[in-house]
Amino acid sequence: MSRRSRGALLPPVPASQPRRADVYLALRNAMLQGLLAPGERMPSSRKAAADYGVSRGLLEEVYSQLVEEGLLERILGRGTFIAGQVAGPTSTARVGKAPYPELSASTRGIKLAGNLACRVAQEFKPFNAGVADTAEFPWPIWQRIQTRAARDLKRADMNFTDPRGLPALRSSLAHHLAQLRGVRCTAEQVIIFNSIQQAMYLLALLLTNPGDATWMEDPAYPGARAALELAGSAIVPIPVDREGLQVEVGLQRAPNARLAYVTPSHQFPTGVALSMERRIALLDWAKKHDAWVLEDDYDGEFGYVGQPVTPLHSLDQHARVLYLGTLSKSMFVSLRLAFAVVPEAMVEQLANIRTQLDAFSAPLIQLAMSRFMDEGHFSTHVRRMRGVYAEKCAFLAEGLAPLANCGWTWEVNTVGVQLMLRHPDALEVQRTVKASGLALHSLNSYRHTPADDDGLLLRFGGLSIPAIRSGVERLVSAARASHR
């Protein structure tokens, strides 16, 4: 059994002037309940006596009794340890306590807890890996930069930091957005978040009252729907076709909506781009109705052919578009950095609201990310990953070719890390999913109202070529077997 050199924290004794029996029972129960784990080193009798406010002789008697009972072991020259054979309940046990009352959650709580749409699998396999390919990430460079950032952090950075984000990262992002996405903004318009969902939640809290209508693409990203519903928005589903969000339907259903959520450069999950005609119509609606457009540019950097689609924000002449992006898609999921570009006055308001929630993002990771950008590593990485994802997408599309004979259709993406398969028969899609045994998500699972046609979203970003090959072979076999 390994010995832990760190000293254990002693359990409290329920007495202002503890007696020998009080100390003995407190230690014994903590060992049997697993609060003091086998192998942990106990404080010396002198330190323990000082902690409990008793004599050292009393503690020596307690330690000796626990040694005799086999709960403690004393090793000459090393100290006193919890014995390895102590095997009590886990640390969550409530020995001697009444059982917990039955959980009586609220109606809202039960509904929220039952929504599993945003749960992500811990293991990536075909085809649930719409994440960055970490096998291609320049880890040595990132580790060196992070080490330097940790060395350069000031003592003040160990306390509460700016809820708007570190000035260095805000400046780096403004420069990056102008270069790679054509988004013109100042550092003062950028605010840092942990995720796009957090940004949308805070924006909805700031800009809407509970029950205000919000246009939502249908189908749509479940995380966006969840964030806006948590903020109290009344979701109005607006269908998406080959030209993106059908603005005319939004004008019919809720012309006075306060927000519209869109993914115009690469609609999630269908992959279509919002047409220029509808972009102009959407901006015109926002201006006339004093509404706001939330533009989620979740993977707009990863265009395979030519330049990525220009963000809606670049066409906005009246500051109605709030631009949202994430660095976790470009870097790695656990980075937990996202951002919004908004009017400068709104930055201060969002920061004030954020201080009522989680206050700020970790300064170390922000400083490292800023330097990764400023030193040119980020743009180099993005350009490299464009080629990597293009190769994977082409390989996937080539493997899907036999499905054309089974009624399946698809378009090879020019951007992003997922590909949408479509089929006119939703029942056949369900049979294919069941027969394949793969981690597949249907198009209908992203829709507000399921339709007769359906599809499969194949998310391949985090998969290797061999994994894609294996997944495609199983998918084609299952689709052929399900075709009637």
Tab-separated table of C-alpha atoms in Angstrom:
chain	number	residue	atom	x	y	z
A	1	MET	CA	0.000	0.000	0.000
A	2	SER	CA	1.318	3.429	-0.925
A	3	ARG	CA	1.755	5.942	1.866
A	4	ARG	CA	0.510	9.478	1.354
A	5	SER	CA	2.975	12.017	2.673
A	6	ARG	CA	0.387	14.755	3.009
A	7	GLY	CA	-1.096	15.067	6.459
A	8	ALA	CA	-4.784	14.248	6.868
A	9	LEU	CA	-7.256	16.918	7.943
A	10	LEU	CA	-8.758	15.856	11.252
A	11	PRO	CA	-12.551	15.621	11.649
A	12	PRO	CA	-14.258	18.049	14.043
A	13	VAL	CA	-15.194	17.019	17.564
A	14	PRO	CA	-18.745	18.033	18.643
A	15	ALA	CA	-17.681	19.443	22.007
A	16	SER	CA	-16.193	22.757	23.078
A	17	GLN	CA	-13.960	20.998	25.634
A	18	PRO	CA	-13.453	17.523	24.168
A	19	ARG	CA	-12.816	14.545	26.352
A	20	ARG	CA	-10.776	11.481	25.448
A	21	ALA	CA	-13.917	9.613	24.329
A	22	ASP	CA	-14.979	12.500	22.100
A	23	VAL	CA	-11.659	12.557	20.243
A	24	TYR	CA	-11.517	8.765	19.983
A	25	LEU	CA	-15.036	8.464	18.522
A	26	ALA	CA	-14.481	11.325	16.057
A	27	LEU	CA	-11.317	9.710	14.653
A	28	ARG	CA	-12.681	6.162	14.708
A	29	ASN	CA	-15.910	7.106	12.878
A	30	ALA	CA	-13.985	9.122	10.275
A	31	MET	CA	-11.831	6.071	9.494
A	32	LEU	CA	-14.750	3.667	9.283
A	33	GLN	CA	-16.735	6.051	7.075
A	34	GLY	CA	-13.825	6.514	4.680
A	35	LEU	CA	-13.337	10.197	5.486
A	36	LEU	CA	-9.794	9.274	6.514
A	37	ALA	CA	-8.592	6.935	3.780
A	38	PRO	CA	-6.128	4.011	4.057
A	39	GLY	CA	-2.561	5.195	3.585
A	40	GLU	CA	-3.144	8.787	4.687
A	41	ARG	CA	-0.646	10.110	7.208
A	42	MET	CA	-2.006	11.421	10.472
A	43	PRO	CA	-0.693	14.602	12.080
A	44	SER	CA	1.764	14.088	14.901
A	45	SER	CA	0.220	13.744	18.349
A	46	ARG	CA	1.608	17.191	19.209
A	47	LYS	CA	-0.112	18.844	16.205
A	48	ALA	CA	-3.340	16.891	16.686
A	49	ALA	CA	-3.469	17.850	20.362
A	50	ALA	CA	-3.050	21.514	19.428
A	51	ASP	CA	-5.837	21.239	16.820
A	52	TYR	CA	-8.274	19.742	19.331
A	53	GLY	CA	-7.180	21.878	22.273
A	54	VAL	CA	-6.297	18.859	24.455
A	55	SER	CA	-3.125	17.542	26.035
A	56	ARG	CA	-0.569	15.592	24.051
A	57	GLY	CA	-0.874	12.742	26.533
A	58	LEU	CA	-4.596	12.414	25.767
A	59	LEU	CA	-3.869	12.209	22.019
A	60	GLU	CA	-1.158	9.618	22.618
A	61	GLU	CA	-3.691	7.450	24.475
A	62	VAL	CA	-6.206	7.779	21.605
A	63	TYR	CA	-3.572	6.963	18.961
A	64	SER	CA	-2.393	3.955	20.958
A	65	GLN	CA	-5.922	2.565	21.270
A	66	LEU	CA	-6.544	2.984	17.538
A	67	VAL	CA	-3.253	1.203	16.813
A	68	GLU	CA	-4.341	-1.697	19.036
A	69	GLU	CA	-7.644	-1.885	17.168
A	70	GLY	CA	-5.813	-2.096	13.847
A	71	LEU	CA	-7.088	1.246	12.560
A	72	LEU	CA	-3.727	3.028	12.744
A	73	GLU	CA	-0.167	1.935	11.944
A	74	ARG	CA	2.968	3.551	13.347
A	75	ILE	CA	6.163	3.312	11.312
A	76	LEU	CA	9.365	4.250	13.073
A	77	GLY	CA	10.916	7.362	11.577
A	78	ARG	CA	8.014	8.010	9.192
A	79	GLY	CA	4.901	8.668	11.226
A	80	THR	CA	1.371	7.403	11.886
A	81	PHE	CA	-0.846	6.195	9.002
A	82	ILE	CA	-4.401	4.976	8.486
A	83	ALA	CA	-4.207	1.170	8.266
A	84	GLY	CA	-4.674	-0.442	4.873
A	85	GLN	CA	-7.317	-2.893	6.065
A	86	VAL	CA	-9.763	-0.186	7.085
A	87	ALA	CA	-12.713	-0.683	4.714
A	88	GLY	CA	-15.683	1.368	5.714
A	89	PRO	CA	-18.424	3.078	3.696
A	90	THR	CA	-17.564	5.729	1.138
A	91	SER	CA	-17.087	9.318	2.161
A	92	THR	CA	-20.687	10.081	1.206
A	93	ALA	CA	-22.145	7.668	3.766
A	94	ARG	CA	-24.307	9.113	6.529
A	95	VAL	CA	-23.538	6.748	9.394
A	96	GLY	CA	-25.917	7.208	12.278
A	97	LYS	CA	-28.014	9.743	10.355
A	98	ALA	CA	-31.565	9.596	9.093
A	99	PRO	CA	-31.857	8.813	5.356
A	100	TYR	CA	-32.021	11.746	2.955
A	101	PRO	CA	-35.572	12.867	2.187
A	102	GLU	CA	-36.982	11.986	-1.204
A	103	LEU	CA	-35.978	14.556	-3.817
A	104	SER	CA	-38.846	16.935	-4.548
A	105	ALA	CA	-37.616	19.012	-7.465
A	106	SER	CA	-39.631	21.819	-9.004
A	107	THR	CA	-41.551	21.343	-12.247
A	108	ARG	CA	-39.003	23.541	-13.999
A	109	GLY	CA	-36.125	21.597	-12.440
A	110	ILE	CA	-37.517	18.253	-13.537
A	111	LYS	CA	-37.941	19.531	-17.090
A	112	LEU	CA	-34.408	20.916	-17.224
A	113	ALA	CA	-32.858	17.820	-15.652
A	114	GLY	CA	-34.646	15.640	-18.175
A	115	ASN	CA	-33.093	17.469	-21.133
A	116	LEU	CA	-30.130	15.329	-22.232
A	117	ALA	CA	-29.620	17.081	-25.581
A	118	CYS	CA	-26.497	18.877	-24.343
A	119	ARG	CA	-24.803	15.883	-22.706
A	120	VAL	CA	-21.663	14.943	-24.624
A	121	ALA	CA	-20.158	11.472	-24.770
A	122	GLN	CA	-16.826	11.113	-22.968
A	123	GLU	CA	-15.549	8.739	-25.656
A	124	PHE	CA	-15.423	9.883	-29.266
A	125	LYS	CA	-16.275	7.328	-31.944
A	126	PRO	CA	-18.035	7.260	-35.336
A	127	PHE	CA	-19.826	9.628	-35.659
A	128	ASN	CA	-20.115	11.722	-32.512
A	129	ALA	CA	-16.794	13.629	-32.732
A	130	GLY	CA	-17.604	17.148	-33.924
A	131	VAL	CA	-14.623	18.470	-31.988
A	132	ALA	CA	-11.061	19.573	-32.696
A	133	ASP	CA	-8.540	16.935	-33.739
A	134	THR	CA	-6.124	17.073	-30.801
A	135	ALA	CA	-3.736	14.624	-32.493
A	136	GLU	CA	-2.759	17.512	-34.778
A	137	PHE	CA	-2.445	20.143	-32.057
A	138	PRO	CA	1.050	21.647	-31.462
A	139	TRP	CA	1.249	20.568	-27.817
A	140	PRO	CA	4.964	21.336	-27.249
A	141	ILE	CA	4.478	24.940	-28.385
A	142	TRP	CA	1.341	25.348	-26.274
A	143	GLN	CA	3.026	23.888	-23.189
A	144	ARG	CA	6.006	26.228	-23.509
A	145	ILE	CA	3.725	29.247	-23.892
A	146	GLN	CA	1.580	28.190	-20.942
A	147	THR	CA	4.693	27.754	-18.783
A	148	ARG	CA	5.873	31.255	-19.684
A	149	ALA	CA	2.412	32.657	-18.998
A	150	ALA	CA	2.358	31.044	-15.550
A	151	ARG	CA	5.760	32.551	-14.787
A	152	ASP	CA	4.662	36.018	-15.880
A	153	LEU	CA	1.354	36.162	-14.025
A	154	LYS	CA	1.264	38.858	-11.371
A	155	ARG	CA	0.134	38.404	-7.796
A	156	ALA	CA	-2.981	40.454	-8.630
A	157	ASP	CA	-3.953	37.824	-11.199
A	158	MET	CA	-4.432	35.340	-8.360
A	159	ASN	CA	-7.378	37.394	-7.128
A	160	PHE	CA	-10.573	38.461	-8.917
A	161	THR	CA	-9.737	39.512	-12.469
A	162	ASP	CA	-11.567	41.599	-15.057
A	163	PRO	CA	-14.974	40.010	-15.854
A	164	ARG	CA	-14.658	41.380	-19.393
A	165	GLY	CA	-11.535	39.264	-19.935
A	166	LEU	CA	-7.827	40.043	-19.898
A	167	PRO	CA	-7.020	43.113	-22.052
A	168	ALA	CA	-4.276	41.136	-23.820
A	169	LEU	CA	-6.662	38.439	-25.058
A	170	ARG	CA	-9.364	40.936	-26.034
A	171	SER	CA	-6.798	42.804	-28.127
A	172	SER	CA	-5.482	39.589	-29.705
A	173	LEU	CA	-9.000	38.492	-30.619
A	174	ALA	CA	-9.855	41.828	-32.229
A	175	HIS	CA	-6.753	41.529	-34.424
A	176	HIS	CA	-7.463	37.871	-35.233
A	177	LEU	CA	-11.102	38.510	-36.176
A	178	ALA	CA	-10.139	41.309	-38.541
A	179	GLN	CA	-7.521	39.144	-40.269
A	180	LEU	CA	-9.202	35.734	-40.485
A	181	ARG	CA	-12.930	36.582	-40.440
A	182	GLY	CA	-13.192	40.182	-41.634
A	183	VAL	CA	-14.921	41.279	-38.428
A	184	ARG	CA	-13.983	44.884	-37.682
A	185	CYS	CA	-14.049	45.701	-33.981
A	186	THR	CA	-11.974	47.187	-31.186
A	187	ALA	CA	-10.685	45.327	-28.153
A	188	GLU	CA	-13.199	47.299	-26.066
A	189	GLN	CA	-16.058	45.580	-27.936
A	190	VAL	CA	-14.814	42.071	-27.095
A	191	ILE	CA	-15.869	40.216	-23.953
A	192	ILE	CA	-14.589	36.781	-22.921
A	193	PHE	CA	-16.806	33.895	-21.786
A	194	ASN	CA	-16.338	30.211	-20.992
A	195	SER	CA	-18.669	29.090	-23.786
A	196	ILE	CA	-20.998	30.388	-26.471
A	197	GLN	CA	-23.919	29.056	-24.423
A	198	GLN	CA	-22.876	31.236	-21.491
A	199	ALA	CA	-22.621	34.244	-23.794
A	200	MET	CA	-26.102	33.644	-25.221
A	201	TYR	CA	-27.594	33.141	-21.770
A	202	LEU	CA	-26.211	36.448	-20.493
A	203	LEU	CA	-27.191	38.307	-23.656
A	204	ALA	CA	-30.743	36.999	-23.380
A	205	LEU	CA	-30.871	38.056	-19.719
A	206	LEU	CA	-29.707	41.534	-20.683
A	207	LEU	CA	-31.818	42.095	-23.789
A	208	THR	CA	-35.106	40.281	-23.133
A	209	ASN	CA	-37.809	40.003	-20.538
A	210	PRO	CA	-39.180	36.558	-19.630
A	211	GLY	CA	-41.602	35.483	-22.348
A	212	ASP	CA	-40.171	37.680	-25.102
A	213	ALA	CA	-40.123	35.911	-28.461
A	214	THR	CA	-36.852	34.700	-29.969
A	215	TRP	CA	-36.468	33.349	-33.483
A	216	MET	CA	-34.633	30.043	-33.472
A	217	GLU	CA	-33.448	28.123	-36.521
A	218	ASP	CA	-35.281	24.820	-36.960
A	219	PRO	CA	-33.346	22.503	-36.848
A	220	ALA	CA	-30.875	24.111	-34.486
A	221	TYR	CA	-28.005	23.634	-32.051
A	222	PRO	CA	-29.553	22.223	-28.816
A	223	GLY	CA	-27.161	24.200	-26.619
A	224	ALA	CA	-28.432	27.479	-28.053
A	225	ARG	CA	-32.047	26.508	-27.470
A	226	ALA	CA	-31.263	25.455	-23.892
A	227	ALA	CA	-29.372	28.666	-23.077
A	228	LEU	CA	-32.139	30.910	-24.380
A	229	GLU	CA	-34.892	28.899	-22.683
A	230	LEU	CA	-32.985	29.055	-19.379
A	231	ALA	CA	-33.036	32.847	-19.734
A	232	GLY	CA	-36.827	32.776	-20.150
A	233	SER	CA	-37.093	33.336	-23.894
A	234	ALA	CA	-40.163	32.107	-25.752
A	235	ILE	CA	-38.660	30.115	-28.621
A	236	VAL	CA	-40.295	30.607	-32.024
A	237	PRO	CA	-39.002	27.910	-34.424
A	238	ILE	CA	-38.273	29.208	-37.929
A	239	PRO	CA	-37.681	26.577	-40.632
A	240	VAL	CA	-34.402	26.319	-42.533
A	241	ASP	CA	-34.189	25.420	-46.224
A	242	ARG	CA	-31.359	25.424	-48.771
A	243	GLU	CA	-30.951	29.208	-48.357
A	244	GLY	CA	-30.927	29.148	-44.573
A	245	LEU	CA	-33.381	30.737	-42.143
A	246	GLN	CA	-36.732	31.558	-43.785
A	247	VAL	CA	-36.973	35.185	-42.684
A	248	GLU	CA	-40.438	35.604	-44.223
A	249	VAL	CA	-41.774	32.872	-41.907
A	250	GLY	CA	-40.309	34.694	-38.921
A	251	LEU	CA	-42.078	37.867	-39.989
A	252	GLN	CA	-45.351	35.946	-40.101
A	253	ARG	CA	-44.951	34.111	-36.786
A	254	ALA	CA	-43.342	36.729	-34.548
A	255	PRO	CA	-42.531	40.049	-36.242
A	256	ASN	CA	-41.920	41.721	-32.876
A	257	ALA	CA	-39.434	39.175	-31.569
A	258	ARG	CA	-36.537	40.640	-29.579
A	259	LEU	CA	-33.834	38.189	-30.702
A	260	ALA	CA	-32.985	35.966	-33.635
A	261	TYR	CA	-30.422	33.172	-33.296
A	262	VAL	CA	-28.650	32.189	-36.536
A	263	THR	CA	-25.602	30.282	-37.764
A	264	PRO	CA	-25.367	32.043	-41.156
A	265	SER	CA	-21.906	30.988	-42.348
A	266	HIS	CA	-22.561	27.279	-41.831
A	267	GLN	CA	-25.975	26.395	-40.455
A	268	PHE	CA	-25.990	23.791	-37.721
A	269	PRO	CA	-26.782	21.005	-38.396
A	270	THR	CA	-27.753	21.206	-42.107
A	271	GLY	CA	-24.548	22.916	-43.305
A	272	VAL	CA	-26.238	25.467	-45.596
A	273	ALA	CA	-25.197	29.137	-45.765
A	274	LEU	CA	-27.672	31.989	-45.339
A	275	SER	CA	-28.253	33.569	-48.752
A	276	MET	CA	-27.415	37.219	-49.351
A	277	GLU	CA	-31.070	38.086	-49.966
A	278	ARG	CA	-32.070	36.663	-46.593
A	279	ARG	CA	-29.110	38.246	-44.826
A	280	ILE	CA	-30.302	41.653	-46.014
A	281	ALA	CA	-33.890	40.836	-45.032
A	282	LEU	CA	-32.791	39.718	-41.550
A	283	LEU	CA	-30.768	42.885	-40.976
A	284	ASP	CA	-33.647	45.012	-42.240
A	285	TRP	CA	-36.042	43.311	-39.810
A	286	ALA	CA	-33.660	43.847	-36.875
A	287	LYS	CA	-33.289	47.549	-37.674
A	288	LYS	CA	-37.012	48.205	-38.131
A	289	HIS	CA	-38.114	46.280	-35.013
A	290	ASP	CA	-35.267	47.279	-32.676
A	291	ALA	CA	-34.293	43.611	-32.443
A	292	TRP	CA	-30.954	41.855	-32.052
A	293	VAL	CA	-29.359	39.094	-34.114
A	294	LEU	CA	-27.146	36.554	-32.335
A	295	GLU	CA	-24.656	35.328	-34.947
A	296	ASP	CA	-22.999	32.075	-33.877
A	297	ASP	CA	-19.880	31.635	-36.027
A	298	TYR	CA	-18.975	28.354	-34.312
A	299	ASP	CA	-16.600	26.963	-36.978
A	300	GLY	CA	-16.459	29.706	-39.597
A	301	GLU	CA	-12.649	29.596	-39.676
A	302	PHE	CA	-12.570	26.124	-41.181
A	303	GLY	CA	-13.371	26.722	-44.813
A	304	TYR	CA	-11.839	24.181	-47.201
A	305	VAL	CA	-12.345	25.905	-50.555
A	306	GLY	CA	-11.397	29.544	-51.069
A	307	GLN	CA	-12.158	32.027	-48.313
A	308	PRO	CA	-14.655	31.225	-45.520
A	309	VAL	CA	-18.135	32.737	-45.850
A	310	THR	CA	-18.210	36.381	-44.720
A	311	PRO	CA	-19.889	36.821	-41.322
A	312	LEU	CA	-23.248	38.568	-41.126
A	313	HIS	CA	-21.612	41.040	-38.737
A	314	SER	CA	-19.556	42.473	-41.618
A	315	LEU	CA	-22.750	43.493	-43.481
A	316	ASP	CA	-24.398	45.126	-40.476
A	317	GLN	CA	-24.505	48.920	-40.765
A	318	HIS	CA	-26.674	49.542	-37.712
A	319	ALA	CA	-24.951	47.545	-34.922
A	320	ARG	CA	-27.776	45.039	-34.550
A	321	VAL	CA	-25.629	41.887	-34.931
A	322	LEU	CA	-23.927	40.436	-31.848
A	323	TYR	CA	-21.107	38.194	-33.046
A	324	LEU	CA	-20.312	35.026	-31.042
A	325	GLY	CA	-17.383	32.664	-31.467
A	326	THR	CA	-15.486	29.935	-29.647
A	327	LEU	CA	-11.824	29.032	-29.437
A	328	SER	CA	-12.587	25.539	-28.159
A	329	LYS	CA	-13.487	24.373	-31.683
A	330	SER	CA	-10.190	25.625	-33.079
A	331	MET	CA	-7.967	24.576	-30.171
A	332	PHE	CA	-9.358	21.855	-27.888
A	333	VAL	CA	-12.622	21.344	-26.008
A	334	SER	CA	-11.318	21.781	-22.455
A	335	LEU	CA	-9.860	25.217	-23.287
A	336	ARG	CA	-13.282	26.671	-22.356
A	337	LEU	CA	-12.847	30.060	-24.018
A	338	ALA	CA	-15.453	31.848	-26.108
A	339	PHE	CA	-16.130	35.489	-26.904
A	340	ALA	CA	-18.689	38.010	-28.094
A	341	VAL	CA	-18.319	41.195	-30.121
A	342	VAL	CA	-20.961	43.689	-29.003
A	343	PRO	CA	-21.427	47.466	-28.645
A	344	GLU	CA	-18.953	48.795	-26.093
A	345	ALA	CA	-21.639	49.917	-23.614
A	346	MET	CA	-23.079	46.403	-23.669
A	347	VAL	CA	-19.724	44.946	-22.612
A	348	GLU	CA	-19.942	46.737	-19.276
A	349	GLN	CA	-23.527	45.602	-18.736
A	350	LEU	CA	-22.679	41.972	-19.534
A	351	ALA	CA	-19.658	42.099	-17.234
A	352	ASN	CA	-21.825	43.349	-14.373
A	353	ILE	CA	-24.293	40.519	-14.888
A	354	ARG	CA	-21.495	37.977	-15.129
A	355	THR	CA	-20.131	38.985	-11.733
A	356	GLN	CA	-23.397	37.636	-10.323
A	357	LEU	CA	-22.684	34.209	-11.826
A	358	ASP	CA	-19.099	32.920	-12.260
A	359	ALA	CA	-17.286	36.297	-12.237
A	360	PHE	CA	-14.471	35.686	-14.752
A	361	SER	CA	-12.501	33.193	-16.844
A	362	ALA	CA	-9.165	31.801	-15.633
A	363	PRO	CA	-6.415	34.386	-16.315
A	364	LEU	CA	-3.650	31.831	-16.960
A	365	ILE	CA	-5.404	30.244	-19.921
A	366	GLN	CA	-6.376	33.679	-21.276
A	367	LEU	CA	-2.790	34.944	-21.166
A	368	ALA	CA	-1.472	31.783	-22.816
A	369	MET	CA	-4.111	32.012	-25.550
A	370	SER	CA	-3.237	35.643	-26.215
A	371	ARG	CA	0.429	34.803	-26.711
A	372	PHE	CA	-0.406	31.780	-28.853
A	373	MET	CA	-2.244	34.186	-31.150
A	374	ASP	CA	0.234	37.060	-31.062
A	375	GLU	CA	3.181	34.802	-31.909
A	376	GLY	CA	1.414	33.484	-35.021
A	377	HIS	CA	0.855	29.919	-33.810
A	378	PHE	CA	-2.921	30.149	-33.889
A	379	SER	CA	-3.216	31.269	-37.520
A	380	THR	CA	-0.693	28.605	-38.540
A	381	HIS	CA	-2.700	25.961	-36.684
A	382	VAL	CA	-5.994	27.058	-38.253
A	383	ARG	CA	-4.546	26.943	-41.767
A	384	ARG	CA	-3.119	23.483	-41.137
A	385	MET	CA	-6.398	22.170	-39.721
A	386	ARG	CA	-8.318	23.422	-42.754
A	387	GLY	CA	-6.326	20.937	-44.826
A	388	VAL	CA	-6.717	18.148	-42.264
A	389	TYR	CA	-10.500	18.511	-42.075
A	390	ALA	CA	-10.824	18.874	-45.841
A	391	GLU	CA	-9.013	15.545	-46.270
A	392	LYS	CA	-11.240	13.842	-43.716
A	393	CYS	CA	-14.410	15.244	-45.269
A	394	ALA	CA	-13.375	14.126	-48.749
A	395	PHE	CA	-12.503	10.654	-47.461
A	396	LEU	CA	-15.863	10.410	-45.714
A	397	ALA	CA	-17.801	11.552	-48.788
A	398	GLU	CA	-15.981	9.044	-50.977
A	399	GLY	CA	-16.887	6.213	-48.627
A	400	LEU	CA	-20.546	7.245	-48.647
A	401	ALA	CA	-20.860	6.889	-52.436
A	402	PRO	CA	-22.721	3.505	-52.323
A	403	LEU	CA	-25.541	5.126	-50.321
A	404	ALA	CA	-26.677	7.085	-53.373
A	405	ASN	CA	-28.355	3.880	-54.562
A	406	CYS	CA	-30.350	3.645	-51.321
A	407	GLY	CA	-32.061	7.047	-51.515
A	408	TRP	CA	-29.514	8.963	-49.418
A	409	THR	CA	-28.313	12.409	-50.491
A	410	TRP	CA	-25.624	14.739	-49.190
A	411	GLU	CA	-23.466	17.650	-50.162
A	412	VAL	CA	-19.732	17.707	-49.523
A	413	ASN	CA	-19.122	20.580	-47.134
A	414	THR	CA	-16.704	23.385	-47.840
A	415	VAL	CA	-16.556	24.289	-44.139
A	416	GLY	CA	-16.859	22.643	-40.728
A	417	VAL	CA	-16.275	19.258	-39.103
A	418	GLN	CA	-19.582	17.506	-39.830
A	419	LEU	CA	-21.531	16.281	-42.833
A	420	MET	CA	-25.307	15.919	-43.137
A	421	LEU	CA	-26.846	12.853	-44.807
A	422	ARG	CA	-30.497	13.195	-45.836
A	423	HIS	CA	-33.191	10.593	-46.581
A	424	PRO	CA	-36.892	11.056	-47.468
A	425	ASP	CA	-38.036	8.213	-45.177
A	426	ALA	CA	-37.599	8.872	-41.440
A	427	LEU	CA	-38.393	5.221	-40.626
A	428	GLU	CA	-35.544	4.000	-42.811
A	429	VAL	CA	-33.197	6.427	-41.053
A	430	GLN	CA	-34.239	4.965	-37.704
A	431	ARG	CA	-33.692	1.411	-38.945
A	432	THR	CA	-30.233	2.358	-40.195
A	433	VAL	CA	-29.274	3.886	-36.850
A	434	LYS	CA	-30.374	0.775	-34.995
A	435	ALA	CA	-28.641	-1.629	-37.378
A	436	SER	CA	-25.347	0.272	-37.468
A	437	GLY	CA	-24.597	0.324	-33.745
A	438	LEU	CA	-22.786	3.629	-34.317
A	439	ALA	CA	-23.020	6.843	-32.300
A	440	LEU	CA	-25.372	8.641	-34.698
A	441	HIS	CA	-27.616	11.671	-34.262
A	442	SER	CA	-30.643	12.064	-36.492
A	443	LEU	CA	-31.710	15.341	-38.069
A	444	ASN	CA	-35.094	15.048	-36.375
A	445	SER	CA	-33.400	15.108	-32.959
A	446	TYR	CA	-32.368	18.709	-33.737
A	447	ARG	CA	-35.790	19.769	-35.002
A	448	HIS	CA	-38.460	21.478	-32.956
A	449	THR	CA	-41.085	19.426	-34.778
A	450	PRO	CA	-39.973	16.091	-36.347
A	451	ALA	CA	-40.728	15.685	-40.056
A	452	ASP	CA	-41.381	12.752	-42.400
A	453	ASP	CA	-37.903	13.110	-43.896
A	454	ASP	CA	-34.831	12.713	-41.725
A	455	GLY	CA	-31.069	12.494	-41.867
A	456	LEU	CA	-27.874	11.718	-39.987
A	457	LEU	CA	-25.297	14.229	-38.785
A	458	LEU	CA	-21.860	12.672	-39.213
A	459	ARG	CA	-19.423	14.521	-36.942
A	460	PHE	CA	-15.890	13.576	-37.902
A	461	GLY	CA	-13.545	16.325	-36.654
A	462	GLY	CA	-12.000	14.357	-33.795
A	463	LEU	CA	-11.824	11.026	-35.661
A	464	SER	CA	-8.786	9.505	-37.335
A	465	ILE	CA	-8.931	8.340	-40.962
A	466	PRO	CA	-8.999	4.650	-39.857
A	467	ALA	CA	-11.916	5.395	-37.512
A	468	ILE	CA	-13.780	7.178	-40.310
A	469	ARG	CA	-13.148	4.236	-42.664
A	470	SER	CA	-14.474	1.732	-40.119
A	471	GLY	CA	-17.513	3.881	-39.356
A	472	VAL	CA	-18.405	4.429	-43.010
A	473	GLU	CA	-18.188	0.713	-43.756
A	474	ARG	CA	-20.584	-0.094	-40.909
A	475	LEU	CA	-22.935	2.727	-41.889
A	476	VAL	CA	-23.084	1.664	-45.546
A	477	SER	CA	-23.698	-1.951	-44.548
A	478	ALA	CA	-26.507	-0.939	-42.159
A	479	ALA	CA	-28.120	1.407	-44.711
A	480	ARG	CA	-28.129	-1.304	-47.381
A	481	ALA	CA	-29.667	-3.801	-44.969
A	482	SER	CA	-32.365	-1.283	-43.959
A	483	HIS	CA	-33.248	-0.260	-47.521
A	484	ARG	CA	-36.551	-1.649	-48.770
